[in-house]
Coordinates of C-alpha atoms in Angstrom, one line a residue:
A1 CA -15.0 -6.7 10.8
S2 CA -17.4 -8.0 13.5
V3 CA -16.7 -7.7 17.2
P4 CA -16.1 -11.4 17.7
A5 CA -13.7 -11.4 14.7
R6 CA -11.8 -8.5 16.3
R7 CA -11.7 -10.3 19.6
R8 CA -10.3 -13.5 17.9
R9 CA -7.6 -11.4 16.2
V10 CA -6.7 -9.7 19.5
G11 CA -6.8 -12.9 21.5
G12 CA -4.6 -14.7 18.9
S13 CA -2.2 -11.9 18.4
I14 CA 1.4 -12.8 19.3
V15 CA 1.8 -9.2 20.7
W16 CA -0.9 -9.9 23.4
K17 CA 0.4 -13.5 24.0
L18 CA 3.9 -12.2 24.6
F19 CA 2.6 -9.3 26.7
G20 CA 0.3 -11.6 28.7
S21 CA 3.2 -14.0 29.3
V22 CA 5.5 -11.2 30.6
V23 CA 2.7 -9.8 32.9
L24 CA 2.0 -13.3 34.3
C25 CA 5.7 -13.8 35.1
L26 CA 5.9 -10.4 36.8
F27 CA 2.8 -11.1 38.8
V28 CA 4.0 -14.6 39.9
L29 CA 7.4 -13.1 40.9
L30 CA 5.8 -10.3 43.0
L31 CA 3.5 -12.8 44.7
F32 CA 6.4 -15.1 45.4
N33 CA 8.3 -12.2 47.0
L34 CA 5.4 -11.3 49.1
L35 CA 4.9 -14.9 50.4
L36 CA 8.6 -15.1 51.0
N37 CA 8.6 -12.0 53.1
N38 CA 5.6 -13.1 55.1
F39 CA 6.8 -16.7 55.9
V40 CA 10.5 -16.7 55.6
L41 CA 11.8 -13.2 56.2
V42 CA 11.0 -13.2 60.0
S43 CA 12.8 -16.5 60.6
Y44 CA 15.7 -15.3 58.5
Y45 CA 15.8 -12.0 60.3
Q46 CA 15.7 -13.8 63.7
H47 CA 18.6 -16.0 62.5
I48 CA 20.6 -12.9 61.6
K49 CA 19.9 -11.4 65.1
Q50 CA 20.8 -14.7 66.8
T51 CA 24.1 -14.7 64.9
S52 CA 24.6 -11.1 65.9
L53 CA 24.1 -12.0 69.6
E54 CA 26.6 -14.9 69.3
N55 CA 29.2 -12.7 67.7
A56 CA 28.7 -10.1 70.4
F57 CA 29.2 -12.7 73.1
Q58 CA 32.4 -13.9 71.4
T59 CA 33.7 -10.4 71.1
L60 CA 32.8 -9.6 74.7
D61 CA 34.7 -12.7 75.8
G62 CA 37.7 -11.6 73.9
L63 CA 37.6 -8.1 75.3
Y64 CA 37.6 -9.4 78.9
A65 CA 40.6 -11.5 78.1
G66 CA 42.8 -8.6 77.1
Q67 CA 41.0 -5.3 76.7
A68 CA 38.6 -5.1 79.6
E69 CA 38.7 -1.3 79.5
Q70 CA 36.8 -1.3 76.2
V71 CA 34.0 -3.5 77.5
D72 CA 31.7 -0.6 78.6
A73 CA 32.1 1.3 75.3
Y74 CA 31.5 -1.9 73.3
L75 CA 28.3 -2.9 75.1
I76 CA 26.9 0.6 74.9
Q77 CA 27.6 0.7 71.2
Q78 CA 25.8 -2.7 70.8
Y79 CA 22.8 -1.3 72.5
Y80 CA 22.5 1.8 70.4
D81 CA 23.6 0.3 67.1
K82 CA 22.0 -3.1 67.3
N83 CA 19.4 -2.8 70.1
I84 CA 21.2 -5.5 72.2
S85 CA 20.8 -5.1 75.9
T86 CA 23.4 -6.7 78.1
G87 CA 23.7 -7.7 81.7
V88 CA 27.1 -8.9 83.2
L89 CA 27.5 -10.5 86.6
N90 CA 31.1 -10.2 87.6
A91 CA 33.1 -12.3 90.0
A92 CA 32.3 -9.9 92.9
G93 CA 28.6 -10.5 92.4
R94 CA 28.0 -7.0 91.0
L95 CA 25.5 -6.7 88.1
D96 CA 26.4 -4.3 85.3
L97 CA 23.4 -3.4 83.1
Y98 CA 23.8 -1.9 79.6
G99 CA 20.5 -0.7 78.2
W100 CA 18.5 -2.8 80.6
F101 CA 16.2 -0.9 82.9
S102 CA 13.6 -3.3 84.2
N103 CA 12.7 -6.9 85.0
Q104 CA 15.5 -7.4 87.5
R105 CA 14.0 -10.8 88.5
L106 CA 14.3 -12.2 85.0
I107 CA 17.8 -11.0 84.6
T108 CA 18.9 -12.5 87.9
S109 CA 17.3 -15.9 87.1
L110 CA 19.1 -16.0 83.8
L111 CA 22.4 -15.1 85.2
D112 CA 22.0 -17.9 87.8
A113 CA 21.6 -20.5 85.1
S114 CA 24.5 -22.9 85.2
R115 CA 26.9 -22.8 82.1
D116 CA 30.3 -24.1 81.4
Y117 CA 33.1 -21.7 80.7
G118 CA 32.8 -20.2 77.2
E119 CA 29.3 -21.7 76.6
F120 CA 26.0 -19.9 75.9
L121 CA 22.4 -20.7 75.1
V122 CA 20.2 -18.8 72.7
K123 CA 16.4 -18.9 72.8
T124 CA 13.3 -16.8 72.4
I125 CA 11.4 -16.0 75.5
E126 CA 8.4 -13.8 76.4
D127 CA 8.7 -11.2 79.1
A128 CA 6.0 -11.9 81.7
D129 CA 5.8 -8.3 82.8
S130 CA 5.7 -6.5 79.4
G131 CA 4.4 -9.3 77.3
S132 CA 7.2 -8.6 74.7
R133 CA 9.2 -11.4 73.1
F134 CA 13.0 -11.3 73.1
I135 CA 15.8 -13.3 71.5
T136 CA 18.0 -14.0 74.5
L137 CA 21.5 -15.3 74.9
S138 CA 22.8 -16.5 78.3
G139 CA 26.2 -17.9 79.0
R140 CA 29.5 -17.9 81.0
L141 CA 32.6 -16.1 79.8
T142 CA 36.0 -17.7 79.9
N143 CA 36.8 -15.7 83.0
G144 CA 33.8 -17.1 84.8
Q145 CA 31.5 -14.1 84.5
L146 CA 27.9 -14.7 83.7
V147 CA 26.4 -12.7 80.8
V148 CA 22.8 -12.3 79.4
M149 CA 22.1 -10.5 76.1
R150 CA 18.8 -9.9 74.5
T151 CA 17.2 -8.1 71.6
P152 CA 13.4 -7.6 71.1
V153 CA 11.5 -9.5 68.4
A154 CA 8.9 -6.7 67.9
P155 CA 11.2 -4.5 65.8
I156 CA 12.0 -7.4 63.6
E157 CA 8.3 -8.1 62.9
E158 CA 7.7 -4.4 62.4
S159 CA 10.5 -4.2 59.9
V160 CA 9.0 -7.2 58.0
G161 CA 5.6 -5.5 58.0
I162 CA 7.1 -2.2 56.7
T163 CA 9.1 -4.2 54.1
N164 CA 6.0 -6.0 52.9
Q165 CA 4.0 -2.7 52.7
F166 CA 6.8 -1.1 50.7
L167 CA 7.0 -4.2 48.5
L168 CA 3.3 -3.9 47.7
I169 CA 3.7 -0.2 46.8
S170 CA 7.0 -0.7 44.8
G171 CA 5.6 -3.9 43.3
A172 CA 2.5 -2.1 42.1
L173 CA 4.6 0.7 40.5
T174 CA 7.0 -1.8 39.1
L175 CA 4.1 -3.7 37.6
V176 CA 2.6 -0.6 36.0
I177 CA 6.0 0.4 34.5
S178 CA 6.7 -3.2 33.5
L179 CA 3.3 -3.4 31.8
A180 CA 4.1 -0.4 29.6
L181 CA 7.6 -1.6 28.9
S182 CA 6.4 -5.1 28.2
L183 CA 3.8 -3.8 25.7
L184 CA 6.5 -1.7 23.9
I185 CA 9.0 -4.5 23.8
A186 CA 6.3 -7.0 22.7
R187 CA 5.3 -4.6 19.9
S188 CA 8.9 -4.0 18.8
F189 CA 9.6 -7.8 18.8
T190 CA 6.5 -8.6 16.9
R191 CA 6.6 -5.7 14.4
P192 CA 8.7 -7.6 11.9
I193 CA 6.3 -10.6 12.2
R194 CA 3.3 -8.4 11.6
E195 CA 5.0 -6.8 8.6
L196 CA 5.8 -10.3 7.2
S197 CA 2.2 -11.3 7.8
R198 CA 1.0 -8.2 5.9
V199 CA 3.4 -8.9 2.9
A200 CA 2.3 -12.5 2.9
G201 CA -1.4 -11.4 2.9
S202 CA -0.7 -9.1 -0.1
M203 CA 0.9 -11.9 -2.0
A204 CA -2.1 -14.1 -1.2
R205 CA -4.2 -11.4 -2.9
L206 CA -1.8 -11.4 -5.9
N207 CA -0.5 -8.0 -4.9
F208 CA 3.3 -8.3 -5.4
T209 CA 4.1 -4.6 -4.9
D210 CA 4.2 -4.8 -1.1
R211 CA 7.7 -5.4 0.3
Y212 CA 9.2 -6.2 3.7
T213 CA 11.2 -3.1 4.8
G214 CA 12.4 -4.3 8.2
K215 CA 16.1 -3.9 9.0
G216 CA 18.5 -6.1 10.9
R217 CA 20.5 -9.2 10.4
G218 CA 18.4 -11.8 12.3
E219 CA 16.4 -14.7 11.1
L220 CA 13.3 -12.5 10.5
A221 CA 15.3 -10.2 8.3
E222 CA 16.5 -13.2 6.3
L223 CA 12.9 -14.4 6.0
G224 CA 11.8 -11.0 4.9
G225 CA 14.5 -10.9 2.2
S226 CA 13.4 -14.4 1.0
I227 CA 9.7 -13.3 0.9
N228 CA 10.7 -10.2 -1.1
S229 CA 12.7 -12.3 -3.6
M230 CA 9.7 -14.7 -3.9
A231 CA 7.4 -11.8 -4.5
D232 CA 9.7 -10.5 -7.3
S233 CA 9.8 -13.9 -8.8
L234 CA 6.1 -14.5 -8.6
E235 CA 5.4 -11.0 -10.0
E236 CA 7.7 -11.6 -12.9
T237 CA 6.2 -15.0 -13.6
I238 CA 2.6 -13.8 -13.4
S239 CA 3.5 -10.7 -15.5
S240 CA 5.0 -13.1 -18.1
L241 CA 1.9 -15.3 -18.0
K242 CA -0.4 -12.3 -18.3
T243 CA 1.6 -10.9 -21.2
A244 CA 1.5 -14.3 -22.9
N245 CA -2.3 -14.5 -22.3
V246 CA -2.8 -11.0 -23.6
Q247 CA -0.7 -11.8 -26.7
L248 CA -2.6 -15.0 -27.2
A249 CA -5.9 -13.3 -26.8
G250 CA -4.7 -10.6 -29.2
D251 CA -3.6 -13.1 -31.7
V252 CA -6.9 -14.9 -31.5
E253 CA -8.8 -11.7 -31.8
R254 CA -6.6 -10.5 -34.6
K255 CA -7.1 -13.8 -36.5
T256 CA -10.8 -13.6 -35.9
R257 CA -10.8 -10.0 -37.1
Q258 CA -8.8 -10.9 -40.1
E259 CA -11.1 -13.7 -41.0
E260 CA -14.1 -11.5 -40.6
S261 CA -12.5 -8.8 -42.6
R262 CA -11.6 -11.3 -45.3
K263 CA -15.2 -12.5 -45.5
A264 CA -16.5 -8.9 -45.4
F265 CA -14.0 -7.9 -48.0
I266 CA -15.0 -10.6 -50.4
S267 CA -18.7 -10.0 -49.9
N268 CA -18.6 -6.2 -50.1
V269 CA -16.1 -6.0 -52.9
S270 CA -18.1 -8.5 -54.9
H271 CA -21.2 -6.3 -54.4
E272 CA -19.4 -3.0 -55.1
L273 CA -17.5 -4.3 -58.1
K274 CA -20.6 -5.9 -59.7
T275 CA -21.9 -2.6 -61.2
P276 CA -18.6 -1.2 -62.6
I277 CA -17.6 -4.6 -64.0
S278 CA -21.0 -4.9 -65.6
L279 CA -20.7 -1.4 -67.1
I280 CA -17.1 -2.1 -68.3
Q281 CA -18.2 -5.4 -69.8
T282 CA -21.2 -3.8 -71.6
Y283 CA -19.3 -0.9 -73.1
A284 CA -16.3 -3.0 -74.0
E285 CA -18.6 -5.4 -75.9
G286 CA -20.1 -2.3 -77.7
L287 CA -16.6 -1.1 -78.7
K288 CA -15.7 -4.6 -79.8
E289 CA -18.7 -4.9 -82.1
N290 CA -18.2 -1.3 -83.3
V291 CA -21.8 -0.5 -82.8
A292 CA -21.3 3.2 -82.1
D293 CA -19.9 6.3 -83.9
E294 CA -16.8 8.2 -83.0
E295 CA -18.4 10.3 -80.4
S296 CA -20.1 7.3 -78.8
R297 CA -16.8 5.3 -78.7
A298 CA -15.2 8.3 -76.9
Y299 CA -18.0 8.3 -74.4
Y300 CA -17.7 4.5 -74.0
C301 CA -14.0 4.8 -73.3
E302 CA -14.6 7.6 -70.8
V303 CA -17.1 5.4 -68.9
I304 CA -14.7 2.5 -68.9
E305 CA -11.9 4.7 -67.6
D306 CA -14.1 6.2 -64.9
E307 CA -15.4 2.9 -63.7
A308 CA -11.8 1.5 -63.6
R309 CA -10.7 4.5 -61.6
K310 CA -13.5 3.9 -59.1
M311 CA -12.6 0.2 -58.8
S312 CA -8.9 1.2 -58.2
E313 CA -9.9 3.7 -55.5
L314 CA -12.3 1.1 -53.9
I315 CA -9.6 -1.5 -53.7
R316 CA -7.0 1.0 -52.3
K317 CA -9.3 2.1 -49.6
M318 CA -10.4 -1.5 -48.8
T319 CA -6.8 -2.5 -48.5
A320 CA -6.0 0.4 -46.1
L321 CA -9.1 -0.4 -44.0
M322 CA -8.2 -4.1 -43.7
Q323 CA -4.6 -3.3 -42.6
L324 CA -5.8 -0.8 -40.0
E325 CA -8.5 -3.1 -38.6
A326 CA -6.2 -6.1 -38.6
G327 CA -3.5 -4.1 -36.7
S328 CA -0.8 -4.6 -39.3
E329 CA -0.6 -0.9 -40.0
Q330 CA 2.2 0.5 -37.8
L331 CA 1.7 4.0 -36.5
V332 CA 4.6 6.5 -36.8
I333 CA 3.9 9.0 -34.1
K334 CA 5.6 12.4 -34.7
R335 CA 5.0 16.0 -33.7
F336 CA 3.7 18.0 -36.7
D337 CA 1.8 21.2 -37.5
V338 CA -1.8 20.1 -38.1
A339 CA -2.9 23.7 -39.0
G340 CA -0.3 23.7 -41.8
L341 CA -1.5 20.3 -43.0
A342 CA -5.1 21.6 -43.1
R343 CA -4.1 24.7 -45.1
S344 CA -2.1 22.6 -47.5
L345 CA -5.0 20.3 -48.2
L346 CA -7.4 23.3 -48.7
L347 CA -5.0 24.7 -51.3
K348 CA -4.8 21.4 -53.0
N349 CA -8.6 21.0 -53.2
R350 CA -9.2 24.6 -54.4
P351 CA -10.5 23.5 -57.8
R352 CA -13.0 21.2 -56.2
F353 CA -14.2 24.0 -53.9
Q354 CA -14.6 26.3 -56.9
Q355 CA -16.5 23.6 -58.8
A356 CA -18.9 23.2 -55.8
E357 CA -19.2 27.0 -55.6
A358 CA -18.3 26.7 -51.9
R359 CA -16.8 29.5 -49.7
V360 CA -13.8 28.1 -47.7
V361 CA -12.9 29.4 -44.2
P362 CA -9.3 28.2 -43.4
P363 CA -7.8 27.8 -39.9
P364 CA -5.6 30.6 -38.5
D365 CA -2.1 31.0 -39.8
E366 CA -0.5 30.2 -36.5
P367 CA 1.0 26.7 -36.3
V368 CA -0.7 24.2 -34.0
F369 CA 1.5 21.2 -33.1
V370 CA 0.1 17.8 -32.3
W371 CA 1.3 14.2 -31.9
G372 CA 0.2 11.6 -34.4
D373 CA 0.9 9.8 -37.7
A374 CA 0.9 12.7 -40.1
Y375 CA 0.3 10.5 -43.1
L376 CA -2.8 8.8 -41.6
I377 CA -4.1 12.1 -40.2
E378 CA -3.8 13.6 -43.7
N379 CA -6.0 10.7 -44.9
V380 CA -8.6 11.6 -42.2
L381 CA -8.6 15.3 -43.2
T382 CA -8.9 14.4 -46.9
N383 CA -11.9 12.2 -46.2
Y384 CA -13.6 14.9 -44.1
L385 CA -12.9 17.6 -46.8
S386 CA -14.2 15.3 -49.6
N387 CA -17.3 14.5 -47.6
A388 CA -17.8 18.2 -47.1
I389 CA -17.4 19.1 -50.8
N390 CA -19.8 16.3 -51.8
H391 CA -22.5 17.4 -49.4
V392 CA -22.1 21.2 -49.1
A393 CA -25.1 23.3 -50.2
K394 CA -24.5 25.1 -53.5
G395 CA -22.9 28.5 -52.6
G396 CA -22.5 27.3 -49.0
R397 CA -19.6 27.4 -46.6
I398 CA -16.9 24.9 -45.7
E399 CA -14.9 25.8 -42.5
V400 CA -11.9 24.1 -41.0
A401 CA -11.5 25.0 -37.3
I402 CA -8.7 24.1 -34.8
R403 CA -9.1 24.8 -31.1
H404 CA -7.8 23.6 -27.8
T405 CA -10.4 21.6 -25.9
A406 CA -8.1 20.8 -22.9
P407 CA -4.6 21.8 -21.8
E408 CA -3.1 18.9 -23.7
R409 CA -5.8 18.2 -26.4
V410 CA -6.6 19.8 -29.8
R411 CA -9.8 19.3 -31.8
V412 CA -9.8 19.6 -35.6
S413 CA -13.2 20.0 -37.2
V414 CA -14.6 20.3 -40.7
Y415 CA -18.0 21.9 -41.1
N416 CA -20.1 22.3 -44.2
T417 CA -23.5 23.9 -44.6
G418 CA -26.2 21.6 -46.0
D419 CA -28.7 19.0 -45.0
H420 CA -28.5 17.3 -41.7
I421 CA -27.6 13.6 -41.4
P422 CA -30.7 11.7 -40.1
P423 CA -30.3 11.0 -36.4
D424 CA -30.6 7.2 -37.0
D425 CA -27.7 7.3 -39.4
L426 CA -25.2 9.4 -37.3
N427 CA -23.7 6.3 -35.7
R428 CA -23.9 4.1 -38.7
I429 CA -22.0 6.2 -41.2
W430 CA -18.7 4.8 -39.8
E431 CA -19.6 1.3 -40.9
S432 CA -18.0 0.0 -44.1
F433 CA -20.1 0.4 -47.3
Y434 CA -22.9 2.2 -45.4
K435 CA -24.4 5.0 -47.5
V436 CA -27.0 7.5 -46.2
D437 CA -28.1 8.4 -49.8
K438 CA -27.1 5.7 -52.1
A439 CA -28.2 7.5 -55.3
R440 CA -26.2 10.7 -54.4
T441 CA -23.2 8.7 -53.3
R442 CA -23.2 6.9 -56.6
A443 CA -23.5 10.2 -58.4
Y444 CA -20.2 11.5 -57.0
G445 CA -18.4 8.2 -57.0
G446 CA -18.4 7.4 -53.3
T447 CA -17.3 4.0 -52.1
G448 CA -18.9 4.1 -48.7
I449 CA -15.8 3.2 -46.8
G450 CA -14.0 6.6 -46.5
L451 CA -15.4 7.2 -43.0
S452 CA -14.7 3.6 -42.0
V453 CA -11.1 4.3 -42.8
V454 CA -11.3 7.5 -40.6
A455 CA -12.8 5.4 -37.7
A456 CA -10.0 2.8 -38.0
I457 CA -7.3 5.5 -38.1
M458 CA -8.6 7.3 -35.0
K459 CA -9.1 4.0 -33.1
A460 CA -5.5 3.2 -33.9
H461 CA -4.5 6.5 -32.3
Q462 CA -6.9 5.8 -29.4
M463 CA -8.3 9.4 -29.8
P464 CA -11.9 10.7 -30.0
Y465 CA -13.7 11.4 -33.3
G466 CA -17.3 11.9 -34.3
V467 CA -20.0 13.9 -36.1
Y468 CA -23.0 16.0 -35.1
N469 CA -25.6 18.2 -36.8
R470 CA -25.4 22.0 -36.3
Q471 CA -28.4 24.3 -36.4
S472 CA -28.5 28.1 -36.2
A473 CA -31.0 30.8 -37.0
S474 CA -29.5 31.3 -40.5
E475 CA -28.2 27.9 -41.6
T476 CA -28.0 24.2 -41.0
G477 CA -24.9 22.0 -41.4
V478 CA -22.9 19.0 -40.4
E479 CA -19.6 19.0 -38.5
F480 CA -17.0 16.2 -38.4
Y481 CA -14.2 16.3 -35.9
F482 CA -11.3 14.4 -34.4
E483 CA -8.9 15.1 -31.5
L484 CA -5.1 14.7 -31.0
E485 CA -2.7 15.2 -28.1
S486 CA -0.7 18.5 -28.2
R487 CA 1.9 17.4 -25.6

């Protein structure tokens, strides 16, 4: 994807939106606390100190009323614990100072201020000598004694500054930790949404194998379950539609094939039956008119019988070929010994081998088990052997070989010495009624469809088959082969 596209995805991601929202909230809160400290904390702190001065005044008034011996200890404690300096002018005019070591003139002027009994005044003043600011309480106790208390403002402002500095440091650390936690939380919250988006995208691409695997009992889990159910339903529906389409296409193709086969059957059978029918008709008319002697009549009958046999064989092979090509021939796949089948066919065809004066090399005696339709594979081997007998050179060799070409594949081949098949005809010999040497084919009674039946059988098995010419220093020949699964 391009960089702008990636930026759009990142910018529009719910993870980053949620993360940005949390970060913004944290930043606003930290800024709010900082402003609050700068503009409110000092006043609040001064209010607390003022309240502390007022409470100290009330406590001091109570101590003089009944526990005067505790006054000194209490005022000293207030100085050390709360930094409150106190000056008391008693009825005898003596000034007692607690934590007050300077500015006698200011203290005296404050104590001279007129107050009613039990009243006090709190205000913030600046010491003219030191330039420091103080929160000061001046008042008259119930017993008539004048009291002045003060606490400096500078420590308050210093505390606020330290607090703000610490807030900045702790806020920065909090912000960093919060960023990491926010990102993790945002990712955990949006992980189910991203997974749902992925599943929905797969469904949009017609891939219904992807499923939502999130756990939980919330609304997203229910939505994920609904999407999974919808994917199952859509997959089942589309599978049914595809199956129906395949079946329909197969039906159309099968009907087309059947129609073409029917036309080809009529055309080819008409052509192939023309000669034997003509011969049968001619010799039958001769017999009918009794135009020949006894020996000739026997010959006529032999010709009629031979042509009738050829017609029967032609029709049988044509019927088998049409059934295979139309798909109406059902395969019965079983495990069988193909080596034993080959040896059995060699034994059955021994008279034909002797007649052709051919030397036969059988496969080894060990069984070789394969998977296939034994009846149809026997038909393949029979056609290969018949083809080898009809084309083997006189005194030549016919060899049946069986070998493993792969861990789970067996190749069965039938080789015969003799002339090569012309290169242009190697691929065409599998066509119906195609004959390389028509005169020779006619001489041994070939129909021209035996190899077409072989091709149809092997296509039904969906296994390889073929033919190639072999050449060595001592001989030439042709080898036909087919393969079957061994496991």
